[in-house]
Tab-separated table of C-alpha atoms in Angstrom:
chain	number	residue	atom	x	y	z
A	100	MET	CA	-0.019	0.061	0.007
A	101	LYS	CA	1.304	3.451	-0.934
A	102	ILE	CA	0.287	6.531	0.950
A	103	VAL	CA	1.570	9.785	-0.514
A	104	ILE	CA	1.683	13.029	1.496
A	105	ILE	CA	1.328	15.788	-1.086
A	106	ASP	CA	4.141	18.299	-0.848
A	107	TYR	CA	3.222	21.603	-2.470
A	108	GLY	CA	5.962	23.577	-0.804
A	109	LEU	CA	4.297	24.739	2.402
A	110	GLY	CA	4.206	23.432	5.925
A	111	ASN	CA	5.786	20.840	8.197
A	112	LEU	CA	5.348	17.402	6.595
A	113	ARG	CA	7.509	15.568	8.870
A	114	SER	CA	5.010	15.161	11.752
A	115	ILE	CA	2.366	13.559	9.630
A	116	GLU	CA	4.975	11.311	7.932
A	117	LYS	CA	6.330	10.159	11.352
A	118	ALA	CA	2.756	9.654	12.741
A	119	ILE	CA	1.922	7.369	9.809
A	120	GLU	CA	5.187	5.495	10.321
A	121	TYR	CA	4.505	5.196	14.015
A	122	ILE	CA	1.304	3.306	13.459
A	123	GLY	CA	3.127	0.805	11.256
A	124	ALA	CA	2.352	2.082	7.858
A	125	SER	CA	4.572	4.046	5.571
A	126	ALA	CA	4.271	7.263	3.639
A	127	ILE	CA	6.147	9.010	0.773
A	128	ILE	CA	6.284	12.856	0.642
A	129	SER	CA	6.124	13.924	-3.025
A	130	LYS	CA	5.226	16.684	-5.355
A	131	GLU	CA	5.729	14.516	-8.457
A	132	ILE	CA	2.669	13.887	-10.515
A	133	PRO	CA	3.601	10.305	-11.432
A	134	VAL	CA	4.171	9.442	-7.800
A	135	ILE	CA	0.837	11.009	-6.697
A	136	ASP	CA	-0.859	9.177	-9.632
A	137	SER	CA	0.483	5.842	-8.477
A	138	ALA	CA	-0.582	6.298	-4.879
A	139	ASP	CA	-3.229	4.180	-3.206
A	140	ALA	CA	-4.127	7.003	-0.786
A	141	LEU	CA	-3.382	10.645	-0.390
A	142	VAL	CA	-2.841	12.960	2.388
A	143	LEU	CA	-3.189	16.798	1.887
A	144	PRO	CA	-1.600	18.622	4.680
A	145	GLY	CA	-1.499	22.285	4.990
A	146	VAL	CA	-0.434	25.241	7.075
A	147	GLY	CA	-0.538	28.844	5.964
A	148	ALA	CA	-2.816	30.943	3.761
A	149	PHE	CA	-5.488	29.604	1.451
A	150	ARG	CA	-4.599	31.536	-1.682
A	151	ASP	CA	-0.870	30.696	-1.462
A	152	ALA	CA	-1.725	27.006	-0.968
A	153	MET	CA	-4.053	26.863	-3.914
A	154	MET	CA	-1.454	28.743	-6.028
A	155	HIS	CA	1.235	26.212	-5.128
A	156	PHE	CA	-1.232	23.429	-5.720
A	157	GLU	CA	-2.251	24.453	-9.190
A	158	THR	CA	-0.332	21.959	-11.214
A	159	LEU	CA	-1.330	19.085	-8.856
A	160	GLU	CA	-5.094	19.688	-8.947
A	161	ARG	CA	-5.874	17.470	-11.925
A	162	VAL	CA	-3.980	14.430	-10.597
A	163	VAL	CA	-5.535	14.701	-7.148
A	164	LYS	CA	-9.089	15.077	-8.540
A	165	ASP	CA	-8.508	12.012	-10.781
A	166	ALA	CA	-7.484	10.036	-7.773
A	167	VAL	CA	-10.634	11.020	-5.981
A	168	SER	CA	-12.807	10.068	-8.923
A	169	ASP	CA	-11.085	6.702	-8.998
A	170	GLY	CA	-12.345	6.285	-5.363
A	171	LYS	CA	-8.952	6.547	-3.666
A	172	PRO	CA	-9.018	7.828	-0.038
A	173	LEU	CA	-7.928	11.340	0.500
A	174	LEU	CA	-7.356	12.977	3.903
A	175	GLY	CA	-7.114	16.714	4.079
A	176	ILE	CA	-5.703	18.230	7.263
A	177	CYS	CA	-6.344	21.715	8.700
A	178	LEU	CA	-5.715	24.001	5.704
A	179	GLY	CA	-5.722	20.770	3.690
A	180	MET	CA	-9.357	20.246	4.622
A	181	GLN	CA	-10.261	23.802	3.847
A	182	MET	CA	-8.834	23.361	0.371
A	183	LEU	CA	-11.373	20.558	-0.184
A	184	ALA	CA	-14.155	23.151	-0.018
A	185	SER	CA	-15.573	25.054	-3.078
A	186	GLU	CA	-14.252	28.409	-2.001
A	187	SER	CA	-12.633	30.505	0.698
A	188	GLU	CA	-13.065	34.012	2.061
A	189	GLU	CA	-9.481	34.145	3.398
A	190	GLY	CA	-7.701	37.092	1.786
A	191	GLY	CA	-10.503	37.696	-0.719
A	192	LEU	CA	-12.705	35.077	-2.357
A	193	HIS	CA	-10.695	32.226	-3.891
A	194	GLY	CA	-11.688	28.913	-5.437
A	195	GLY	CA	-10.938	25.619	-3.718
A	196	LEU	CA	-10.780	21.987	-5.021
A	197	ASP	CA	-14.648	21.779	-4.695
A	198	LEU	CA	-14.527	18.151	-3.574
A	199	VAL	CA	-16.868	18.903	-0.668
A	200	PRO	CA	-19.402	21.716	-1.391
A	201	GLY	CA	-18.930	24.573	1.203
A	202	ARG	CA	-17.219	27.812	1.917
A	203	VAL	CA	-14.365	28.627	4.168
A	204	VAL	CA	-15.264	31.492	6.519
A	205	ARG	CA	-13.697	33.257	9.366
A	206	PHE	CA	-14.833	32.851	13.004
A	207	PRO	CA	-17.142	35.813	13.886
A	208	GLN	CA	-15.848	38.647	16.103
A	209	SER	CA	-16.571	37.816	19.696
A	210	GLU	CA	-14.721	37.836	23.032
A	211	LEU	CA	-13.201	34.484	22.111
A	212	LYS	CA	-9.573	34.604	21.006
A	213	VAL	CA	-8.897	33.832	17.278
A	214	PRO	CA	-7.068	31.733	16.190
A	215	HIS	CA	-8.957	28.930	17.978
A	216	MET	CA	-5.920	27.190	19.375
A	217	GLY	CA	-5.712	24.180	21.719
A	218	TRP	CA	-7.637	21.013	22.583
A	219	ASN	CA	-11.286	21.034	21.986
A	220	SER	CA	-13.884	18.202	21.993
A	221	LEU	CA	-15.686	16.621	19.054
A	222	VAL	CA	-19.378	16.082	18.740
A	223	ILE	CA	-19.714	13.063	16.364
A	224	LYS	CA	-22.608	13.412	13.866
A	225	LYS	CA	-21.873	10.575	11.454
A	226	ASP	CA	-20.525	7.104	11.613
A	227	ILE	CA	-17.735	7.318	9.015
A	228	PRO	CA	-14.543	4.951	8.754
A	229	LEU	CA	-12.173	7.656	9.950
A	230	LEU	CA	-14.060	7.953	13.292
A	231	LYS	CA	-14.430	4.204	14.059
A	232	GLY	CA	-13.814	3.569	17.667
A	233	ILE	CA	-13.622	7.399	18.422
A	234	LYS	CA	-15.830	8.337	21.346
A	235	ASP	CA	-18.139	11.334	21.367
A	236	GLY	CA	-16.384	14.084	23.342
A	237	SER	CA	-12.863	13.054	22.275
A	238	PHE	CA	-10.322	15.931	22.517
A	239	VAL	CA	-8.254	16.862	19.415
A	240	TYR	CA	-5.743	19.686	18.746
A	241	PHE	CA	-6.867	22.746	16.688
A	242	VAL	CA	-4.997	25.795	15.306
A	243	HIS	CA	-7.125	27.827	12.849
A	244	SER	CA	-8.902	31.104	12.229
A	245	TYR	CA	-11.194	29.904	9.515
A	246	HIS	CA	-13.589	26.922	9.217
A	247	VAL	CA	-15.555	25.263	6.536
A	248	SER	CA	-19.286	26.160	6.434
A	249	THR	CA	-21.094	23.296	4.719
A	250	GLU	CA	-24.370	21.450	4.736
A	251	LYS	CA	-25.178	18.964	7.495
A	252	LYS	CA	-24.893	15.976	5.365
A	253	TYR	CA	-21.126	16.686	4.768
A	254	ARG	CA	-20.300	17.109	8.470
A	255	ALA	CA	-19.238	14.037	10.191
A	256	ALA	CA	-18.142	15.747	13.386
A	257	VAL	CA	-18.511	19.346	14.740
A	258	CYS	CA	-16.906	21.291	17.552
A	259	ASP	CA	-18.065	24.236	19.544
A	260	TYR	CA	-16.095	27.520	19.831
A	261	GLY	CA	-18.677	30.156	20.055
A	262	VAL	CA	-20.194	28.835	16.960
A	263	GLU	CA	-20.627	25.170	16.049
A	264	PHE	CA	-18.142	24.556	13.252
A	265	SER	CA	-17.160	21.601	11.057
A	266	ALA	CA	-14.515	19.550	12.609
A	267	VAL	CA	-14.601	16.601	10.165
A	268	ILE	CA	-16.142	16.740	6.772
A	269	THR	CA	-16.612	14.128	4.143
A	270	ASN	CA	-17.825	13.904	0.501
A	271	LYS	CA	-20.843	12.072	-0.830
A	272	ALA	CA	-18.892	9.049	-1.858
A	273	GLY	CA	-17.142	8.862	1.507
A	274	ASN	CA	-13.554	8.564	0.233
A	275	VAL	CA	-12.712	12.178	0.740
A	276	THR	CA	-12.315	13.205	4.452
A	277	GLY	CA	-11.092	16.380	5.989
A	278	THR	CA	-10.124	17.221	9.626
A	279	GLN	CA	-9.899	20.776	10.846
A	280	PHE	CA	-7.653	19.636	13.685
A	281	HIS	CA	-4.335	17.970	13.405
A	282	PRO	CA	-4.574	14.171	13.933
A	283	GLU	CA	-0.835	14.052	13.924
A	284	LYS	CA	-0.706	16.290	17.026
A	285	SER	CA	-3.784	14.864	18.798
A	286	GLY	CA	-2.081	12.158	20.775
A	287	GLU	CA	-3.655	8.671	20.864
A	288	ILE	CA	-6.966	9.877	19.407
A	289	GLY	CA	-5.292	11.208	16.408
A	290	LEU	CA	-3.210	8.189	15.954
A	291	ARG	CA	-6.445	6.075	16.110
A	292	MET	CA	-7.835	8.147	13.273
A	293	LEU	CA	-4.747	7.667	11.171
A	294	ARG	CA	-4.971	3.971	11.724
A	295	ASN	CA	-8.616	4.115	10.468
A	296	PHE	CA	-7.387	6.113	7.512
A	297	VAL	CA	-4.818	3.509	6.765
A	298	GLY	CA	-7.593	0.933	7.107
A	299	MET	CA	-9.620	2.763	4.441
A	300	CYS	CA	-6.830	2.092	1.962
A	301	ASP	CA	-7.022	-1.672	2.025
B	286	MET	CA	-15.306	23.610	24.936
B	287	LEU	CA	-11.636	24.805	24.456
B	288	THR	CA	-9.620	23.469	27.363
B	289	LYS	CA	-6.976	25.060	29.543
B	290	ARG	CA	-3.511	23.658	28.625
B	291	ILE	CA	-0.918	22.094	31.034
B	292	ILE	CA	2.571	22.293	29.539
B	293	PRO	CA	5.619	20.692	31.005
B	294	CYS	CA	8.668	22.559	30.201
B	295	LEU	CA	11.949	20.692	29.687
B	296	ASP	CA	14.976	23.013	30.153
B	297	VAL	CA	17.609	21.251	28.009
B	298	THR	CA	21.283	21.622	28.164
B	299	LEU	CA	23.363	20.072	25.528
B	300	ASP	CA	26.687	19.980	27.350
B	301	ARG	CA	26.351	16.202	27.556
B	302	GLU	CA	26.021	13.716	24.681
B	303	GLY	CA	22.365	13.445	23.618
B	304	GLY	CA	21.289	16.261	25.886
B	305	CYS	CA	19.986	16.169	29.404
B	306	VAL	CA	17.129	17.994	31.118
B	307	VAL	CA	17.753	20.285	33.881
B	308	LYS	CA	15.674	22.784	35.839
B	309	GLY	CA	17.322	25.841	37.332
B	310	VAL	CA	16.357	27.729	40.390
B	311	GLU	CA	16.168	31.124	38.816
B	312	PHE	CA	18.133	29.642	35.937
B	313	VAL	CA	21.342	29.571	37.902
B	314	ASP	CA	21.663	26.653	40.305
B	315	LEU	CA	20.941	23.793	37.909
B	316	ARG	CA	19.571	20.496	39.077
B	317	GLU	CA	19.572	17.606	36.576
B	318	ALA	CA	16.342	15.885	35.822
B	319	GLY	CA	16.771	13.190	33.194
B	320	ASP	CA	16.826	12.444	29.459
B	321	PRO	CA	14.656	14.822	27.462
B	322	VAL	CA	13.214	12.245	25.002
B	323	SER	CA	12.097	9.871	27.775
B	324	LEU	CA	10.681	12.571	29.884
B	325	ALA	CA	8.835	13.851	26.850
B	326	LYS	CA	7.331	10.514	26.295
B	327	ARG	CA	6.365	10.187	29.924
B	328	TYR	CA	4.559	13.542	29.921
B	329	ASN	CA	2.807	12.644	26.688
B	330	GLU	CA	1.521	9.415	28.414
B	331	GLN	CA	0.453	11.377	31.461
B	332	GLY	CA	-1.707	13.663	29.345
B	333	ALA	CA	0.399	16.812	28.693
B	334	ASP	CA	-1.231	19.118	26.267
B	335	GLU	CA	1.962	20.415	24.668
B	336	LEU	CA	5.636	20.265	25.547
B	337	VAL	CA	8.159	23.140	25.595
B	338	PHE	CA	11.899	22.530	25.117
B	339	LEU	CA	14.153	25.501	26.167
B	340	ASP	CA	17.805	25.180	25.183
B	341	ILE	CA	19.296	26.872	28.138
B	342	THR	CA	22.779	26.569	26.933
B	343	ALA	CA	21.959	28.618	23.910
B	344	SER	CA	22.003	32.230	25.044
B	345	HIS	CA	25.111	32.567	26.962
B	346	GLU	CA	27.291	29.726	25.755
B	347	ARG	CA	28.211	28.434	22.395
B	348	ARG	CA	25.109	27.707	20.117
B	349	ARG	CA	24.581	24.118	19.565
B	350	THR	CA	21.904	22.392	17.801
B	351	MET	CA	18.791	20.916	19.398
B	352	ILE	CA	17.887	19.320	16.135
B	353	ASP	CA	18.556	15.688	17.250
B	354	VAL	CA	16.575	15.983	20.396
B	355	ILE	CA	13.660	17.508	18.505
B	356	GLU	CA	13.691	14.848	15.859
B	357	ARG	CA	13.890	11.943	18.313
B	358	THR	CA	11.012	13.482	20.384
B	359	ALA	CA	8.812	14.241	17.361
B	360	ASP	CA	9.267	10.767	16.005
B	361	GLU	CA	7.477	9.376	19.013
B	362	VAL	CA	5.425	12.056	20.668
B	363	PHE	CA	2.447	13.307	18.710
B	364	ILE	CA	1.403	16.398	20.546
B	365	PRO	CA	2.460	19.992	19.873
B	366	LEU	CA	6.100	20.758	20.555
B	367	THR	CA	7.555	24.313	21.109
B	368	VAL	CA	11.307	24.961	20.996
B	369	GLY	CA	13.034	28.063	22.318
B	370	GLY	CA	16.373	29.303	23.446
B	371	GLY	CA	18.851	31.511	21.482
B	372	ILE	CA	16.760	31.481	18.349
B	373	SER	CA	17.675	34.620	16.196
B	374	SER	CA	17.175	33.816	12.558
B	375	THR	CA	14.550	32.582	10.255
B	376	GLU	CA	17.036	29.974	9.025
B	377	ALA	CA	17.208	28.543	12.505
B	378	ILE	CA	13.424	28.514	12.785
B	379	LYS	CA	13.059	26.653	9.563
B	380	LYS	CA	15.459	23.905	10.819
B	381	ILE	CA	13.649	23.546	14.037
B	382	LEU	CA	10.208	23.357	12.439
B	383	ARG	CA	11.566	20.835	9.887
B	384	ALA	CA	12.836	18.675	12.660
B	385	GLY	CA	9.252	18.339	13.893
B	386	ALA	CA	8.580	21.229	16.168
B	387	ASP	CA	5.310	23.045	15.744
B	388	LYS	CA	6.297	26.426	17.297
B	389	VAL	CA	9.460	28.333	18.298
B	390	SER	CA	9.750	30.724	21.042
B	391	VAL	CA	11.876	33.833	20.617
B	392	ASN	CA	13.069	36.129	23.349
B	393	THR	CA	16.313	38.181	23.251
B	394	ALA	CA	16.441	38.306	19.508
B	395	ALA	CA	12.958	39.928	19.499
B	396	ILE	CA	14.053	42.523	21.910
B	397	ASN	CA	17.198	43.316	20.043
B	398	ASN	CA	15.233	43.367	16.776
B	399	PRO	CA	11.390	43.504	17.096
B	400	GLY	CA	11.196	43.288	13.262
B	401	PHE	CA	12.297	39.623	13.682
B	402	VAL	CA	8.918	38.799	15.119
B	403	LYS	CA	7.099	40.200	12.241
B	404	GLU	CA	9.476	38.554	9.661
B	405	ALA	CA	9.141	35.227	11.361
B	406	ALA	CA	5.340	35.440	11.640
B	407	ASP	CA	4.941	36.478	7.960
B	408	MET	CA	7.162	33.636	6.916
B	409	PHE	CA	5.935	30.723	9.058
B	410	GLY	CA	2.478	31.929	10.248
B	411	SER	CA	1.627	33.515	13.539
B	412	GLN	CA	0.601	30.120	15.092
B	413	CYS	CA	4.281	29.195	14.948
B	414	ILE	CA	5.677	32.100	16.708
B	415	VAL	CA	5.677	32.423	20.541
B	416	THR	CA	7.265	35.273	22.166
B	417	ALA	CA	8.849	34.539	25.511
B	418	ILE	CA	8.886	37.437	27.852
B	419	ASP	CA	10.855	37.276	31.039
B	420	CYS	CA	9.985	40.051	33.522
B	421	ARG	CA	10.645	41.171	37.021
B	422	ARG	CA	8.766	43.451	39.350
B	423	ASN	CA	10.182	46.941	39.707
B	424	LYS	CA	8.823	48.970	42.643
B	425	ASN	CA	10.716	52.078	41.562
B	426	ILE	CA	7.672	54.028	40.348
B	427	LYS	CA	9.401	57.593	40.447
B	428	GLY	CA	10.563	58.426	37.001
B	429	ASN	CA	8.649	55.469	35.617
B	430	GLU	CA	5.275	57.028	35.441
B	431	ASP	CA	5.225	56.131	31.749
B	432	LYS	CA	5.126	52.415	32.588
B	433	THR	CA	2.140	50.350	33.208
B	434	ILE	CA	1.596	50.440	36.916
B	435	ILE	CA	0.017	47.228	38.359
B	436	GLU	CA	-1.351	46.663	41.877
B	437	LEU	CA	0.366	43.741	43.628
B	438	GLU	CA	-1.223	41.232	45.925
B	439	ASP	CA	-0.527	43.469	48.952
B	440	GLY	CA	-1.896	46.543	47.334
B	441	THR	CA	1.489	48.184	46.550
B	442	PRO	CA	2.177	49.478	43.090
B	443	ALA	CA	4.806	48.122	40.719
B	444	TRP	CA	5.669	47.944	37.054
B	445	TYR	CA	7.006	44.880	35.375
B	446	GLU	CA	10.310	45.271	33.651
B	447	VAL	CA	11.493	43.017	30.845
B	448	VAL	CA	14.705	41.221	31.667
B	449	ILE	CA	17.056	39.079	29.692
B	450	TYR	CA	19.948	36.651	30.270
B	451	GLY	CA	18.082	34.630	32.929
B	452	GLY	CA	17.044	37.790	34.716
B	453	ARG	CA	20.579	39.202	34.870
B	454	LYS	CA	19.901	42.193	32.636
B	455	PRO	CA	17.094	44.591	33.150
B	456	MET	CA	16.017	46.247	29.897
B	457	GLY	CA	14.058	49.299	31.137
B	458	ILE	CA	11.102	48.058	28.919
B	459	ASP	CA	7.446	47.868	30.159
B	460	THR	CA	6.352	44.317	29.980
B	461	VAL	CA	2.709	45.215	29.173
B	462	ARG	CA	3.702	47.496	26.276
B	463	TRP	CA	6.180	44.927	24.936
B	464	ALA	CA	3.469	42.249	24.923
B	465	GLN	CA	1.122	44.518	22.994
B	466	LYS	CA	3.872	45.257	20.545
B	467	VAL	CA	4.767	41.634	19.843
B	468	GLU	CA	1.038	40.749	19.411
B	469	SER	CA	0.775	43.646	16.770
B	470	LEU	CA	3.908	42.261	15.045
B	471	GLY	CA	2.213	38.900	14.629
B	472	SER	CA	3.273	36.774	17.578
B	473	GLY	CA	0.782	34.009	18.080
B	474	GLU	CA	1.226	33.501	21.865
B	475	ILE	CA	3.049	34.764	24.868
B	476	LEU	CA	5.122	32.723	27.214
B	477	LEU	CA	5.254	34.879	30.265
B	478	THR	CA	7.932	34.101	32.933
B	479	SER	CA	8.116	36.044	36.223
B	480	MET	CA	11.724	36.043	37.362
B	481	ASP	CA	10.437	36.882	40.824
B	482	ARG	CA	8.726	33.540	40.963
B	483	ASP	CA	10.789	31.320	38.687
B	484	GLY	CA	12.259	28.476	40.802
B	485	THR	CA	10.609	29.668	44.033
B	486	LYS	CA	7.538	27.358	44.046
B	487	ASP	CA	5.522	30.296	45.549
B	488	GLY	CA	2.964	30.314	42.722
B	489	PHE	CA	2.695	32.063	39.429
B	490	ASP	CA	2.748	35.841	39.339
B	491	LEU	CA	-0.871	36.529	39.097
B	492	PRO	CA	-1.022	40.318	38.711
B	493	ILE	CA	0.936	40.470	35.490
B	494	THR	CA	-0.563	37.229	34.110
B	495	ARG	CA	-4.056	38.582	34.591
B	496	THR	CA	-3.215	41.998	33.220
B	497	LEU	CA	-1.839	40.508	29.986
B	498	SER	CA	-4.570	37.978	29.687
B	499	GLU	CA	-7.290	40.573	29.874
B	500	LEU	CA	-5.515	42.995	27.605
B	501	LEU	CA	-4.342	40.778	24.813
B	502	ASP	CA	-6.218	38.697	22.244
B	503	ILE	CA	-3.473	36.060	21.879
B	504	PRO	CA	-3.096	33.189	24.434
B	505	ILE	CA	-0.912	33.780	27.568
B	506	ILE	CA	1.158	30.879	28.982
B	507	ALA	CA	1.893	31.492	32.571
B	508	SER	CA	5.332	30.387	33.691
B	509	GLY	CA	7.554	30.545	36.727
B	510	GLY	CA	6.662	29.572	40.317
B	511	ALA	CA	4.393	26.433	40.055
B	512	GLY	CA	4.991	24.667	43.333
B	513	ASN	CA	1.745	22.673	43.569
B	514	ILE	CA	-1.422	22.119	41.548
B	515	GLY	CA	-3.381	24.759	43.521
B	516	HIS	CA	-1.013	27.305	41.809
B	517	MET	CA	-2.199	26.082	38.446
B	518	TYR	CA	-5.854	26.563	39.472
B	519	ASP	CA	-5.019	30.193	40.437
B	520	ALA	CA	-3.203	30.795	37.222
B	521	PHE	CA	-6.341	29.739	35.257
B	522	THR	CA	-8.894	31.458	37.553
B	523	LYS	CA	-7.316	34.487	39.184
B	524	GLY	CA	-4.653	34.866	36.474
B	525	LYS	CA	-7.006	34.074	33.520
B	526	ALA	CA	-4.194	32.322	31.760
B	527	ASP	CA	-4.770	30.095	28.729
B	528	ALA	CA	-2.059	27.622	29.675
B	529	ALA	CA	0.147	26.975	32.527
B	530	LEU	CA	3.797	25.882	32.250
B	531	ALA	CA	5.669	23.994	34.860
B	532	ALA	CA	8.932	22.074	35.092
B	533	SER	CA	10.229	20.888	38.517
B	534	ILE	CA	6.916	19.715	40.079
B	535	PHE	CA	6.636	17.297	37.121
B	536	HIS	CA	10.319	16.475	36.668
B	537	PHE	CA	10.823	15.207	40.200
B	538	GLY	CA	7.622	13.280	40.327
B	539	GLU	CA	5.879	15.404	42.995
B	540	TYR	CA	2.756	15.389	40.813
B	541	THR	CA	1.950	13.846	37.394
B	542	VAL	CA	0.214	15.893	34.725
B	543	GLY	CA	-2.758	13.542	35.273
B	544	ASP	CA	-2.901	14.585	38.944
B	545	ALA	CA	-3.036	18.177	38.007
B	546	LYS	CA	-5.760	17.702	35.418
B	547	GLU	CA	-7.913	15.580	37.728
B	548	TYR	CA	-7.624	18.313	40.409
B	549	LEU	CA	-8.578	21.137	37.931
B	550	ARG	CA	-11.434	19.039	36.380
B	551	GLU	CA	-12.866	18.547	39.915
B	552	LYS	CA	-12.757	22.209	40.513
B	553	GLY	CA	-14.607	22.965	37.270
B	554	VAL	CA	-11.651	24.056	35.053
B	555	PRO	CA	-12.109	22.667	31.457
B	556	VAL	CA	-9.121	20.433	30.798
B	557	ARG	CA	-8.551	17.505	28.400
B	558	VAL	CA	-8.691	14.264	30.305
B	559	GLN	CA	-7.165	10.982	29.330
B	560	GLY	CA	-9.340	8.298	27.769
B	561	PHE	CA	-11.023	10.639	25.357
């Protein structure tokens, strides 16, 4: 089985690579179209700004979308989850990969600090493979100022931070999943989700 | 609900092969506390929310790399990791983040060149850049009317002066104003250490912690003085801190992180508990 972590020039990819290795699978970090094309499953990480990420991603969009239409599992993490949406309001309106219908919006002004940073608990809404064995109320680690606003049917888990926002989203077919939090930084719970993801690749 | 964070801090000195952890009493009289990687794993198992590594050899001795310690930790511990100590270039930050750290803390370099905070935040994102501020109470009000005067526990006034080199060098800078400045430059968090309290086990410095927590929009990590878990409760309630950092009470096994969380949870402070 071949898991490819897509490297589009931003962010720390080592943590997700090591977390996948730690659970006994292996991953390759690559930006090469043939390597991505030959993957059994893809991880789309992400730290930084939406527009920059999409710009760096431009040449890879086709091969990733083809993999998704072939039914291969894709996991988007943090900004990588936001990139799955149709569009984002961060730094002006910009188009996303449109794999899960929705719009990336900023947390509203309130007395709560933005970015939303730290451990917060999940409210699980849908029984999906990634969340197998994960208890309602499990804590995961978030760092973000924007979140994906989408229809209920695409929300597998939500989280409360002044507003109820999407913590885990999924597409209709179920092979595309996104986590707003960092599973690779969420201790045992996060590792369990990564094991579930690896299980989706079999 | 977003939880309050408990952060064990590992003061690492690299004078020995592989590095060892030490905790200083006011950063001077150093007591050894064990291997950093195994301590990091132990804290992770106990339910630590994050870990901080401070390279305490870095500022006043020859710069050495923490890269190996960071890599070995990040290969096995999957919670956020912050690294600080003598970081003064974006090149150094890049290496540390690549080794598996999630954040870096900057201190003296930011004071010498505030533009460094902005440059680093622009390049790596605000969430990566923690500004460490070491401060000390200054009761000399006369001639310092331009400073932010804060009422201490006993009702007397003081201002908090930024210090560097483990408290040995006062900078004449107002801590409150400096904190506001680094927030405006893009720092994502503040790690606030009171040198009046560091190593004393008398409890966190609540007046300055509360002042910054109320004034700033970025999270404040209270540091210096944790002697028992009641002090952590005070930091979150009276001090309104977002996170509490402690070293020796965890290193020497007086309390586990789990003990601290259980206590806080019973007292109604939102914390992440194990098993979820």
